[in-house]
Amino acid sequence: MLTISDELQGVLARVEAAELTAAARHWVEERGSGDTDMIGGLLHELAELARGAQRRGERLYCWICV
């Protein structure tokens, strides 16, 4: 399990929806492939998790299962 840094959690908690959509578009353009809507949706969900965690004084963690 990885801890999401306080800095990244803070950015995700305060970023605007349009910026998340632009980040998804940029990601797809840089990689040359991917689904902008799917990546944008994931970023929006992650941002919502970060806002909720911040309101409750909690941290975000990333669990990786391979």
mmCIF file of C-alpha atoms in Angstrom, residues 5-62:
data_model
loop_
_atom_site.group_PDB
_atom_site.id
_atom_site.type_symbol
_atom_site.label_atom_id
_atom_site.label_comp_id
_atom_site.label_asym_id
_atom_site.label_seq_id
_atom_site.Cartn_x
_atom_site.Cartn_y
_atom_site.Cartn_z
ATOM 1 C CA SER A 5 1.504 12.526 -0.670
ATOM 2 C CA ASP A 6 -0.087 15.429 1.181
ATOM 3 C CA GLU A 7 0.841 17.664 -1.745
ATOM 4 C CA LEU A 8 -0.903 15.480 -4.346
ATOM 5 C CA GLN A 9 -3.929 14.992 -2.109
ATOM 6 C CA GLY A 10 -4.177 18.770 -1.635
ATOM 7 C CA VAL A 11 -3.946 19.444 -5.363
ATOM 8 C CA LEU A 12 -6.596 16.830 -6.127
ATOM 9 C CA ALA A 13 -8.879 18.270 -3.448
ATOM 10 C CA ARG A 14 -8.808 21.784 -4.875
ATOM 11 C CA VAL A 15 -8.454 21.271 -8.639
ATOM 12 C CA GLU A 16 -11.341 22.412 -10.834
ATOM 13 C CA ALA A 17 -13.301 19.952 -12.990
ATOM 14 C CA ALA A 18 -12.162 21.639 -16.222
ATOM 15 C CA GLU A 19 -8.522 21.164 -15.195
ATOM 16 C CA LEU A 20 -9.091 17.457 -14.609
ATOM 17 C CA THR A 21 -10.658 17.094 -18.038
ATOM 18 C CA ALA A 22 -7.749 18.993 -19.608
ATOM 19 C CA ALA A 23 -5.261 16.765 -17.755
ATOM 20 C CA ALA A 24 -6.984 13.644 -19.114
ATOM 21 C CA ARG A 25 -6.891 15.062 -22.640
ATOM 22 C CA HIS A 26 -3.196 15.935 -22.272
ATOM 23 C CA TRP A 27 -2.428 12.438 -20.920
ATOM 24 C CA VAL A 28 -4.040 10.796 -23.960
ATOM 25 C CA GLU A 29 -2.326 13.171 -26.398
ATOM 26 C CA GLU A 30 1.101 12.556 -24.820
ATOM 27 C CA ARG A 31 0.691 8.764 -24.808
ATOM 28 C CA GLY A 32 -0.886 8.630 -28.247
ATOM 29 C CA SER A 33 -3.648 6.344 -27.001
ATOM 30 C CA GLY A 34 -6.294 5.980 -24.331
ATOM 31 C CA ASP A 35 -9.853 6.937 -23.592
ATOM 32 C CA THR A 36 -10.101 10.571 -22.526
ATOM 33 C CA ASP A 37 -13.556 10.093 -21.009
ATOM 34 C CA MET A 38 -12.475 7.094 -18.936
ATOM 35 C CA ILE A 39 -9.289 8.745 -17.685
ATOM 36 C CA GLY A 40 -11.165 11.972 -16.988
ATOM 37 C CA GLY A 41 -13.789 10.030 -15.054
ATOM 38 C CA LEU A 42 -11.120 8.359 -12.941
ATOM 39 C CA LEU A 43 -9.471 11.705 -12.208
ATOM 40 C CA HIS A 44 -12.822 13.223 -11.199
ATOM 41 C CA GLU A 45 -13.528 10.285 -8.871
ATOM 42 C CA LEU A 46 -10.048 10.515 -7.356
ATOM 43 C CA ALA A 47 -10.503 14.241 -6.788
ATOM 44 C CA GLU A 48 -13.813 13.589 -5.020
ATOM 45 C CA LEU A 49 -12.133 11.016 -2.784
ATOM 46 C CA ALA A 50 -9.399 13.544 -1.978
ATOM 47 C CA ARG A 51 -11.955 16.239 -1.091
ATOM 48 C CA GLY A 52 -13.833 13.859 1.187
ATOM 49 C CA ALA A 53 -10.650 12.677 2.889
ATOM 50 C CA GLN A 54 -9.504 16.257 3.405
ATOM 51 C CA ARG A 55 -12.856 17.260 4.959
ATOM 52 C CA ARG A 56 -12.575 14.357 7.405
ATOM 53 C CA GLY A 57 -8.874 14.921 8.145
ATOM 54 C CA GLU A 58 -7.962 11.589 6.575
ATOM 55 C CA ARG A 59 -5.270 10.441 4.136
ATOM 56 C CA LEU A 60 -5.485 8.735 0.752
ATOM 57 C CA TYR A 61 -3.748 5.443 0.103
ATOM 58 C CA CYS A 62 -3.190 3.478 -3.072
#
